[in-house]
Short mmCIF file of C-alpha atoms in Angstrom, two decimals:
data_model
loop_
_atom_site.label_atom_id
_atom_site.label_comp_id
_atom_site.label_asym_id
_atom_site.label_seq_id
_atom_site.Cartn_x
_atom_site.Cartn_y
_atom_site.Cartn_z
CA UNK A 1 -8.33 4.50 -31.39
CA UNK A 2 -11.70 2.78 -31.06
CA UNK A 3 -14.27 3.65 -33.74
CA UNK A 4 -17.12 4.53 -31.39
CA UNK A 5 -17.40 7.70 -29.32
CA UNK A 6 -19.78 9.20 -26.76
CA UNK A 7 -18.27 12.71 -27.04
CA UNK A 8 -19.32 14.51 -30.23
CA UNK A 9 -16.19 16.69 -30.09
CA UNK A 10 -13.98 13.63 -30.54
CA UNK A 11 -15.80 12.26 -33.57
CA UNK A 12 -13.65 11.72 -36.67
CA UNK A 13 -14.99 10.93 -40.12
CA UNK A 14 -16.49 7.45 -40.18
CA UNK A 15 -16.85 7.06 -36.39
CA UNK A 16 -20.00 5.80 -34.66
CA UNK A 17 -21.61 8.17 -32.17
CA UNK A 18 -23.54 6.74 -29.23
CA UNK A 19 -25.82 9.12 -27.34
CA UNK A 20 -25.28 8.26 -23.68
CA UNK A 21 -27.25 9.65 -20.78
CA UNK A 22 -25.07 10.37 -17.75
CA UNK A 23 -25.42 12.04 -14.36
CA UNK A 24 -25.29 15.59 -15.72
CA UNK A 25 -25.93 15.44 -19.46
CA UNK A 26 -27.74 13.70 -22.33
CA UNK A 27 -25.80 12.80 -25.45
CA UNK A 28 -28.92 13.10 -27.63
CA UNK A 29 -28.42 16.88 -27.50
CA UNK A 30 -25.14 16.50 -29.41
CA UNK A 31 -26.16 14.16 -32.23
CA UNK A 32 -26.31 16.95 -34.84
CA UNK A 33 -22.81 18.06 -33.84
CA UNK A 34 -21.54 14.48 -34.11
CA UNK A 35 -22.97 14.23 -37.65
CA UNK A 36 -21.40 17.58 -38.54
CA UNK A 37 -18.04 16.23 -37.35
CA UNK A 38 -18.30 13.16 -39.56
CA UNK A 39 -20.19 10.47 -37.67
CA UNK A 40 -21.25 7.72 -40.08
CA UNK A 41 -23.74 6.11 -37.72
CA UNK A 42 -25.82 7.17 -34.72
CA UNK A 43 -26.83 4.93 -31.82
CA UNK A 44 -29.69 6.57 -29.92
CA UNK A 45 -32.79 5.84 -27.88
CA UNK A 46 -35.07 8.03 -30.01
CA UNK A 47 -35.07 10.33 -33.05
CA UNK A 48 -34.60 10.25 -36.82
CA UNK A 49 -31.29 11.48 -38.25
CA UNK A 50 -29.64 12.13 -41.61
CA UNK A 51 -27.16 9.24 -41.33
CA UNK A 52 -27.53 5.53 -40.63
CA UNK A 53 -29.29 5.29 -37.25
CA UNK A 54 -29.90 2.44 -34.83
CA UNK A 55 -32.56 3.01 -32.14
CA UNK A 56 -32.02 0.91 -29.01
CA UNK A 57 -33.78 0.71 -25.65
CA UNK A 58 -30.65 1.59 -23.64
CA UNK A 59 -27.56 3.15 -25.21
CA UNK A 60 -25.46 2.40 -22.11
CA UNK A 61 -26.18 -1.34 -22.45
CA UNK A 62 -25.44 -1.15 -26.18
CA UNK A 63 -22.03 0.51 -25.73
CA UNK A 64 -21.07 -1.94 -23.00
CA UNK A 65 -21.82 -4.94 -25.21
CA UNK A 66 -20.14 -3.34 -28.24
CA UNK A 67 -16.91 -2.62 -26.36
CA UNK A 68 -16.78 -6.04 -24.75
CA UNK A 69 -17.29 -7.85 -28.04
CA UNK A 70 -14.84 -5.74 -30.04
CA UNK A 71 -12.03 -4.80 -27.67
CA UNK A 72 -11.88 -6.94 -24.52
CA UNK A 73 -9.97 -9.68 -26.39
CA UNK A 74 -7.08 -7.20 -26.69
CA UNK A 75 -7.35 -5.97 -23.12
CA UNK A 76 -7.17 -9.57 -21.89
CA UNK A 77 -3.58 -9.64 -23.15
CA UNK A 78 -2.62 -6.97 -20.58
CA UNK A 79 -2.61 -7.02 -16.77
CA UNK A 80 -5.21 -4.51 -15.56
CA UNK A 81 -4.81 -3.12 -12.03
CA UNK A 82 -7.65 -1.08 -10.47
CA UNK A 83 -7.14 1.04 -7.35
CA UNK A 84 -9.94 2.53 -5.25
CA UNK A 85 -10.13 4.32 -1.89
CA UNK A 86 -10.61 7.82 -0.53
CA UNK A 87 -6.94 8.69 -0.17
CA UNK A 88 -3.80 7.20 -1.65
CA UNK A 89 -5.21 6.14 -5.05
CA UNK A 90 -3.04 8.47 -7.10
CA UNK A 91 0.17 7.90 -5.16
CA UNK A 92 -0.22 4.11 -5.05
CA UNK A 93 -1.10 3.90 -8.74
CA UNK A 94 1.82 6.14 -9.70
CA UNK A 95 4.24 4.17 -7.51
CA UNK A 96 3.20 0.87 -9.11
CA UNK A 97 3.46 2.41 -12.59
CA UNK A 98 6.94 3.79 -11.85
CA UNK A 99 8.20 0.59 -10.25
CA UNK A 100 7.03 -1.63 -13.10
CA UNK A 101 8.73 0.53 -15.71
CA UNK A 102 11.95 0.69 -13.71
CA UNK A 103 11.83 -3.10 -13.45
CA UNK A 104 11.58 -3.38 -17.24
CA UNK A 105 7.82 -4.08 -17.49
CA UNK A 106 6.31 -1.46 -19.80
CA UNK A 107 3.25 0.00 -18.12
CA UNK A 108 0.69 2.80 -18.39
CA UNK A 109 -1.12 4.86 -15.76
CA UNK A 110 -4.63 6.35 -16.05
CA UNK A 111 -5.93 8.60 -13.28
CA UNK A 112 -6.18 11.96 -11.55
CA UNK A 113 -2.86 13.36 -12.79
CA UNK A 114 -3.42 12.25 -16.39
CA UNK A 115 -2.44 9.49 -18.83
CA UNK A 116 1.16 8.28 -18.71
CA UNK A 117 3.09 5.73 -20.74
CA UNK A 118 6.76 6.62 -21.20
CA UNK A 119 5.92 10.13 -20.02
CA UNK A 120 2.80 12.18 -19.45
CA UNK A 121 0.67 11.93 -22.58
CA UNK A 122 -2.25 14.19 -21.61
CA UNK A 123 -4.43 15.52 -18.80
CA UNK A 124 -7.79 13.90 -18.08
CA UNK A 125 -11.00 15.67 -16.97
CA UNK A 126 -11.77 13.25 -14.11
CA UNK A 127 -10.16 10.50 -12.04
CA UNK A 128 -12.20 7.96 -14.06
CA UNK A 129 -13.19 9.13 -17.55
CA UNK A 130 -16.23 7.83 -19.45
CA UNK A 131 -16.14 4.34 -20.90
CA UNK A 132 -15.25 5.27 -24.50
CA UNK A 133 -12.35 7.44 -23.34
CA UNK A 134 -11.18 4.66 -21.04
CA UNK A 135 -11.15 2.17 -23.90
CA UNK A 136 -9.30 4.65 -26.13
CA UNK A 137 -6.57 4.99 -23.50
CA UNK A 138 -6.41 1.25 -22.88
CA UNK A 139 -6.17 0.50 -26.59
CA UNK A 140 -3.42 3.11 -27.00
CA UNK A 141 -1.53 1.37 -24.19
CA UNK A 142 -2.08 -1.97 -25.96
CA UNK A 143 -0.82 -0.70 -29.32
CA UNK A 144 2.24 0.79 -27.63
CA UNK A 145 3.14 -2.63 -26.21
CA UNK A 146 2.26 -2.00 -22.57
CA UNK A 147 2.09 -5.17 -20.50
CA UNK A 148 0.29 -3.54 -17.55
CA UNK A 149 -2.17 -0.67 -17.09
CA UNK A 150 -2.78 0.85 -13.65
CA UNK A 151 -6.11 2.68 -13.28
CA UNK A 152 -7.50 4.81 -10.50
CA UNK A 153 -11.14 3.82 -10.06
CA UNK A 154 -13.47 6.42 -8.55
CA UNK A 155 -16.61 5.69 -6.53
CA UNK A 156 -18.64 7.85 -8.96
CA UNK A 157 -17.55 5.73 -11.94
CA UNK A 158 -18.36 2.53 -10.06
CA UNK A 159 -21.74 3.77 -8.78
CA UNK A 160 -22.77 4.80 -12.29
CA UNK A 161 -21.45 1.60 -13.91
CA UNK A 162 -19.06 3.53 -16.16
CA UNK A 163 -16.42 0.78 -15.99
CA UNK A 164 -18.60 -2.31 -15.72
CA UNK A 165 -17.24 -3.88 -18.94
CA UNK A 166 -13.70 -4.13 -17.55
CA UNK A 167 -12.27 -7.13 -15.76
CA UNK A 168 -9.35 -6.60 -13.40
CA UNK A 169 -6.38 -8.81 -12.58
CA UNK A 170 -5.88 -6.87 -9.33
CA UNK A 171 -8.24 -4.75 -7.24
CA UNK A 172 -6.59 -2.61 -4.55
CA UNK A 173 -8.37 -0.94 -1.62
CA UNK A 174 -6.41 1.83 0.15
CA UNK A 175 -8.81 3.28 2.75
CA UNK A 176 -12.24 4.84 3.23
CA UNK A 177 -12.81 8.14 5.02
CA UNK A 178 -15.44 10.85 4.72
CA UNK A 179 -15.76 12.32 1.23
CA UNK A 180 -18.32 12.61 -1.60
CA UNK A 181 -21.31 12.34 0.75
CA UNK A 182 -23.06 14.95 -1.39
CA UNK A 183 -23.30 12.14 -3.96
CA UNK A 184 -23.38 8.92 -1.91
CA UNK A 185 -25.37 10.35 1.06
CA UNK A 186 -24.06 7.73 3.55
CA UNK A 187 -20.71 6.10 4.28
CA UNK A 188 -22.27 2.69 3.66
CA UNK A 189 -23.38 3.72 0.16
CA UNK A 190 -19.88 5.08 -0.43
CA UNK A 191 -18.31 1.81 0.74
CA UNK A 192 -20.68 -0.31 -1.35
CA UNK A 193 -19.94 1.73 -4.47
CA UNK A 194 -16.23 0.98 -4.10
CA UNK A 195 -17.01 -2.67 -3.39
CA UNK A 196 -18.10 -3.05 -7.01
CA UNK A 197 -14.45 -3.09 -8.10
CA UNK A 198 -13.94 -6.31 -6.14
CA UNK A 199 -16.84 -7.93 -7.98
CA UNK A 200 -15.10 -7.14 -11.29
CA UNK A 201 -12.03 -9.33 -10.82
CA UNK A 202 -11.06 -11.99 -13.33
CA UNK A 203 -11.48 -15.61 -12.14
CA UNK A 204 -7.79 -15.71 -11.16
CA UNK A 205 -7.74 -12.07 -10.00
CA UNK A 206 -6.50 -10.93 -6.61
CA UNK A 207 -7.88 -8.43 -4.09
CA UNK A 208 -5.20 -6.39 -2.28
CA UNK A 209 -6.82 -4.96 0.87
CA UNK A 210 -5.62 -2.62 3.63
CA UNK A 211 -6.60 -4.75 6.64
CA UNK A 212 -6.07 -1.85 9.07
CA UNK A 213 -8.94 0.18 7.63
CA UNK A 214 -12.22 -0.07 9.53
CA UNK A 215 -14.10 -0.69 6.24
CA UNK A 216 -11.80 -3.50 5.05
CA UNK A 217 -14.47 -6.20 5.50
CA UNK A 218 -16.46 -4.65 2.65
CA UNK A 219 -13.64 -5.65 0.30
CA UNK A 220 -12.68 -9.08 1.65
CA UNK A 221 -15.29 -10.93 -0.39
CA UNK A 222 -15.48 -14.68 0.16
CA UNK A 223 -15.32 -15.49 -3.54
CA UNK A 224 -12.03 -13.59 -4.05
CA UNK A 225 -8.39 -14.43 -3.54
CA UNK A 226 -7.77 -11.87 -0.76
CA UNK A 227 -4.30 -10.66 0.21
CA UNK A 228 -3.96 -8.20 3.07
CA UNK A 229 -1.41 -5.56 3.98
CA UNK A 230 -1.00 -3.25 6.98
CA UNK A 231 0.29 -3.56 10.52
CA UNK A 232 -1.39 -6.97 10.86
CA UNK A 233 -1.70 -8.13 7.23
CA UNK A 234 0.02 -10.95 5.40
CA UNK A 235 2.38 -8.18 4.26
CA UNK A 236 2.97 -6.22 7.48
CA UNK A 237 5.26 -3.46 8.72
CA UNK A 238 6.75 -2.22 11.99
CA UNK A 239 9.58 -0.03 13.37
CA UNK A 240 8.64 3.08 11.42
CA UNK A 241 11.17 5.95 11.52
CA UNK A 242 11.11 9.27 9.73
CA UNK A 243 13.29 12.29 9.06
CA UNK A 244 12.44 15.33 6.95
CA UNK A 245 14.13 13.62 3.98
CA UNK A 246 13.26 9.91 4.23
CA UNK A 247 11.21 7.20 5.88
CA UNK A 248 12.35 3.72 6.88
CA UNK A 249 10.40 0.72 8.13
CA UNK A 250 10.59 -3.06 8.44
CA UNK A 251 8.59 -5.22 6.05
CA UNK A 252 7.57 -8.57 7.54
CA UNK A 253 6.79 -11.36 5.09
CA UNK A 254 6.88 -15.16 5.45
CA UNK A 255 8.88 -14.97 8.71
CA UNK A 256 11.48 -12.73 7.07
CA UNK A 257 12.20 -9.07 7.86
CA UNK A 258 13.31 -6.61 5.19
CA UNK A 259 14.51 -3.04 5.76
CA UNK A 260 12.73 -0.55 3.47
CA UNK A 261 13.99 2.99 2.81
CA UNK A 262 12.07 5.58 0.80
CA UNK A 263 12.16 9.28 -0.06
CA UNK A 264 8.43 9.46 0.71
CA UNK A 265 7.45 10.96 4.07
CA UNK A 266 4.67 9.93 6.46
CA UNK A 267 2.84 6.86 7.74
CA UNK A 268 0.23 7.21 5.00
CA UNK A 269 2.99 6.76 2.42
CA UNK A 270 4.06 3.55 4.16
CA UNK A 271 0.57 2.26 3.41
CA UNK A 272 0.90 3.40 -0.22
CA UNK A 273 4.21 1.55 -0.46
CA UNK A 274 2.81 -1.54 1.26
CA UNK A 275 0.04 -1.72 -1.35
CA UNK A 276 2.70 -1.32 -4.04
CA UNK A 277 4.96 -4.02 -2.60
CA UNK A 278 2.06 -6.44 -2.11
CA UNK A 279 0.83 -5.99 -5.67
CA UNK A 280 4.25 -6.28 -7.29
CA UNK A 281 5.15 -9.38 -5.30
CA UNK A 282 1.88 -11.01 -6.35
CA UNK A 283 2.83 -10.27 -9.97
CA UNK A 284 5.67 -12.74 -9.35
CA UNK A 285 8.32 -10.04 -8.96
CA UNK A 286 10.98 -11.02 -6.45
CA UNK A 287 10.82 -9.17 -3.15
CA UNK A 288 14.54 -8.34 -3.39
CA UNK A 289 14.02 -6.62 -6.76
CA UNK A 290 11.09 -4.65 -5.34
CA UNK A 291 13.11 -3.50 -2.32
CA UNK A 292 15.95 -2.36 -4.59
CA UNK A 293 13.67 -0.19 -6.72
CA UNK A 294 11.76 1.51 -3.86
CA UNK A 295 14.44 4.17 -3.11
CA UNK A 296 14.12 5.33 -6.75
CA UNK A 297 10.36 5.97 -6.53
CA UNK A 298 9.01 9.51 -6.19
CA UNK A 299 5.62 10.95 -5.32
CA UNK A 300 3.36 12.01 -8.20
CA UNK A 301 3.10 15.70 -9.15
CA UNK A 302 1.27 17.73 -6.51
CA UNK A 303 1.74 15.14 -3.77
CA UNK A 304 4.09 16.27 -1.02
CA UNK A 305 5.92 18.60 -3.42
CA UNK A 306 8.55 20.26 -1.21
CA UNK A 307 10.35 23.54 -1.94
CA UNK A 308 13.13 25.01 0.24
CA UNK A 309 12.69 28.74 0.83
CA UNK A 310 14.89 30.92 3.07
CA UNK A 311 15.54 28.21 5.72
CA UNK A 312 11.87 27.23 5.57
CA UNK A 313 9.90 24.62 3.65
CA UNK A 314 6.82 24.97 1.46
CA UNK A 315 4.83 21.77 0.95
CA UNK A 316 2.21 21.53 -1.81
CA UNK A 317 -0.24 18.64 -1.59
CA UNK A 318 -3.60 17.52 -2.97
CA UNK A 319 -4.95 16.78 0.55
CA UNK A 320 -8.64 17.73 0.45
CA UNK A 321 -10.35 15.43 2.98
CA UNK A 322 -10.18 15.49 6.79
CA UNK A 323 -8.16 12.26 6.86
CA UNK A 324 -5.66 13.44 4.22
CA UNK A 325 -5.19 16.78 5.97
CA UNK A 326 -4.63 15.08 9.33
CA UNK A 327 -2.09 12.71 7.81
CA UNK A 328 0.04 15.33 6.13
CA UNK A 329 0.02 17.82 9.02
CA UNK A 330 0.78 15.02 11.49
CA UNK A 331 3.58 13.49 9.42
CA UNK A 332 5.79 16.56 8.99
CA UNK A 333 7.67 17.83 12.04
CA UNK A 334 9.38 21.19 12.51
CA UNK A 335 11.01 23.25 15.25
CA UNK A 336 9.31 26.31 13.78
CA UNK A 337 5.69 27.12 13.03
CA UNK A 338 3.17 25.48 10.73
CA UNK A 339 1.09 27.65 8.41
CA UNK A 340 -1.67 26.25 6.19
CA UNK A 341 -3.44 27.58 3.10
CA UNK A 342 -6.57 25.61 2.25
CA UNK A 343 -10.20 25.80 1.15
CA UNK A 344 -13.11 23.50 0.33
CA UNK A 345 -14.61 22.58 -3.03
CA UNK A 346 -17.94 24.13 -3.96
CA UNK A 347 -21.06 22.06 -4.66
CA UNK A 348 -19.54 19.06 -2.85
CA UNK A 349 -19.80 17.44 0.59
CA UNK A 350 -20.60 20.33 2.98
CA UNK A 351 -20.43 18.15 6.12
CA UNK A 352 -16.65 17.80 5.94
CA UNK A 353 -16.00 21.56 5.76
CA UNK A 354 -16.22 22.44 9.50
CA UNK A 355 -14.28 19.23 10.30
CA UNK A 356 -11.46 20.36 8.02
CA UNK A 357 -11.51 23.85 9.51
CA UNK A 358 -11.22 22.52 13.05
CA UNK A 359 -8.45 20.07 12.13
CA UNK A 360 -6.33 22.72 10.41
CA UNK A 361 -6.82 25.14 13.30
CA UNK A 362 -5.80 22.55 15.90
CA UNK A 363 -2.82 21.21 13.97
CA UNK A 364 -1.30 24.48 12.75
CA UNK A 365 -0.23 27.79 14.19
CA UNK A 366 -2.12 29.85 11.63
CA UNK A 367 -4.29 29.22 8.57
CA UNK A 368 -5.37 31.18 5.52
CA UNK A 369 -8.75 30.14 4.13
CA UNK A 370 -8.92 30.56 0.35
CA UNK A 371 -10.66 29.39 -2.83
CA UNK A 372 -10.58 25.76 -3.94
CA UNK A 373 -12.83 25.03 -6.97
CA UNK A 374 -15.91 27.01 -5.88
CA UNK A 375 -17.74 25.91 -9.05
CA UNK A 376 -21.11 27.73 -8.94
CA UNK A 377 -21.29 28.05 -5.15
CA UNK A 378 -20.76 31.40 -3.43
CA UNK A 379 -17.23 31.48 -1.98
CA UNK A 380 -18.38 33.17 1.23
CA UNK A 381 -20.90 30.39 1.87
CA UNK A 382 -18.07 27.87 1.63
CA UNK A 383 -16.05 29.88 4.16
CA UNK A 384 -19.08 30.11 6.46
CA UNK A 385 -19.33 26.33 6.42
CA UNK A 386 -15.64 25.97 7.30
CA UNK A 387 -16.13 28.32 10.26
CA UNK A 388 -19.50 26.83 11.31
CA UNK A 389 -19.54 25.68 14.94
CA UNK A 390 -15.87 26.57 15.40
CA UNK A 391 -14.55 29.34 17.63
CA UNK A 392 -10.89 29.33 16.55
CA UNK A 393 -9.10 32.65 16.12
CA UNK A 394 -5.88 31.65 14.33
CA UNK A 395 -7.02 32.38 10.79
CA UNK A 396 -7.63 34.94 8.09
CA UNK A 397 -9.61 34.83 4.86
CA UNK A 398 -8.01 35.57 1.48
CA UNK A 399 -10.19 34.21 -1.32
CA UNK A 400 -7.72 35.05 -4.10
CA UNK A 401 -5.54 31.91 -4.09
CA UNK A 402 -2.50 33.64 -5.61
CA UNK A 403 -2.65 36.40 -3.01
CA UNK A 404 -3.11 33.80 -0.26
CA UNK A 405 0.11 32.09 -1.35
CA UNK A 406 1.98 35.42 -1.30
CA UNK A 407 0.57 36.15 2.15
CA UNK A 408 1.52 32.72 3.46
CA UNK A 409 5.10 32.98 2.19
CA UNK A 410 5.53 36.38 3.89
CA UNK A 411 4.68 34.80 7.25
CA UNK A 412 7.65 32.41 7.14
CA UNK A 413 10.58 33.23 9.46
CA UNK A 414 13.01 30.39 10.38
CA UNK A 415 12.43 26.59 10.19
CA UNK A 416 8.75 27.21 9.47
CA UNK A 417 6.59 25.17 7.10
CA UNK A 418 3.88 26.47 4.80
CA UNK A 419 1.39 23.83 3.63
CA UNK A 420 -0.58 24.72 0.48
CA UNK A 421 -3.34 22.11 0.37
CA UNK A 422 -6.23 20.99 -1.80
CA UNK A 423 -5.14 21.51 -5.40
CA UNK A 424 -1.77 19.83 -5.84
CA UNK A 425 -1.16 19.78 -9.61
CA UNK A 426 -4.66 20.98 -10.59
CA UNK A 427 -6.08 24.14 -12.09
CA UNK A 428 -9.14 25.45 -10.29
CA UNK A 429 -12.73 25.85 -11.42
CA UNK A 430 -15.07 28.83 -11.05
CA UNK A 431 -18.50 28.19 -12.54
CA UNK A 432 -17.73 25.97 -15.53
CA UNK A 433 -14.47 27.77 -16.32
CA UNK A 434 -11.07 26.20 -15.66
CA UNK A 435 -8.71 28.93 -14.49
CA UNK A 436 -5.06 28.36 -15.33
CA UNK A 437 -3.30 27.95 -12.02
CA UNK A 438 -0.63 25.78 -10.45
CA UNK A 439 0.28 26.17 -6.78
CA UNK A 440 3.90 25.14 -7.32
CA UNK A 441 4.36 27.48 -10.27
CA UNK A 442 2.94 30.37 -8.22
CA UNK A 443 5.41 29.65 -5.40
CA UNK A 444 8.34 29.50 -7.84
CA UNK A 445 7.24 32.77 -9.49
CA UNK A 446 7.29 34.53 -6.12
CA UNK A 447 10.69 33.07 -5.23
CA UNK A 448 12.18 34.05 -8.62
CA UNK A 449 10.78 37.58 -8.40
#
């Protein structure tokens, strides 16, 4: 553990507490609590306290310098991989983490689904946690002899310079589609926030970029060693085939063609695998060893989780953007009907809500609109936004997510598919309260009852 914290609740006796100002809070409000918990020193921008205190002009600049000077020498001994993009971050990061461990290279993962080393160690509150928490996780990985750490890197963390002290051996760009415009306001701002990762590479670092994405030029910086993947990249693919159980495609590299088979379904997962293959190969892992390990890789929790139910299938996925919803509904074929349970997050990008409603209506036979992290926003207002400007009729509203799942399962007849989208592995949030919930567990409860 590092000996400096920005969260008063995590202070242990003798720790230093730094009062950081962030987007939604001010650490100065928690100094007394940090002292009560045992802080031996306070770093603040103002005030007079009962323990040793250092007043600085900018606590964020102080913590950045402190962490760099005290811990980056250890982090430099590991390979640090950062992954950014709207969709595919979690799956790509988890695939790389799995593959490295299966190939005998001890690795850690930090991101949306938690902190993993040999197994899941803990949940995390956000895709990218604050800088002190990040360093704590990285140092734990270091002390547990990890050679590689794979991090998901969010646009919010980059825009607010929460990770600016880190230097990456690899930066990976998956794709950019509409999301988080409540925060970034424009797609260009969103793209430029993610671009920061590619200005944080080590001198010998490599940028792994999806060349097929329309925003790829933002990430192909002249000063970087750029390596592309996609249909036309240095690492390219063709001849894609899919069944309900597996996907196969040809990998083209250096005038050679390799047949790839995977349990993962959908074109979007080919892109996730292509990013994985490209990164691993540029870590000097032989392409033959990579190909041999791919059939063993599985999707992360809450991504394309599939349950068989009375000659039907139930698919649980985190898809919560228009692009992600299109990809998953387009990738899974059935001779029966497609039913979808979904909602939209409260206090977030309202512009994507009617787009998502129209997409689901057009690509499914019937949809149930339900809750998905309303936060402090009125649930009915979220529904109104989903319906705004649309005249579809193939829907009903059931705001209780558990009841919506029961309703959706009752609709299934023969060879039908029920998609439960938006939450994946996550609990959901009403106000500031996290409500214990897991879509997969709810489905299994209903089946077992």
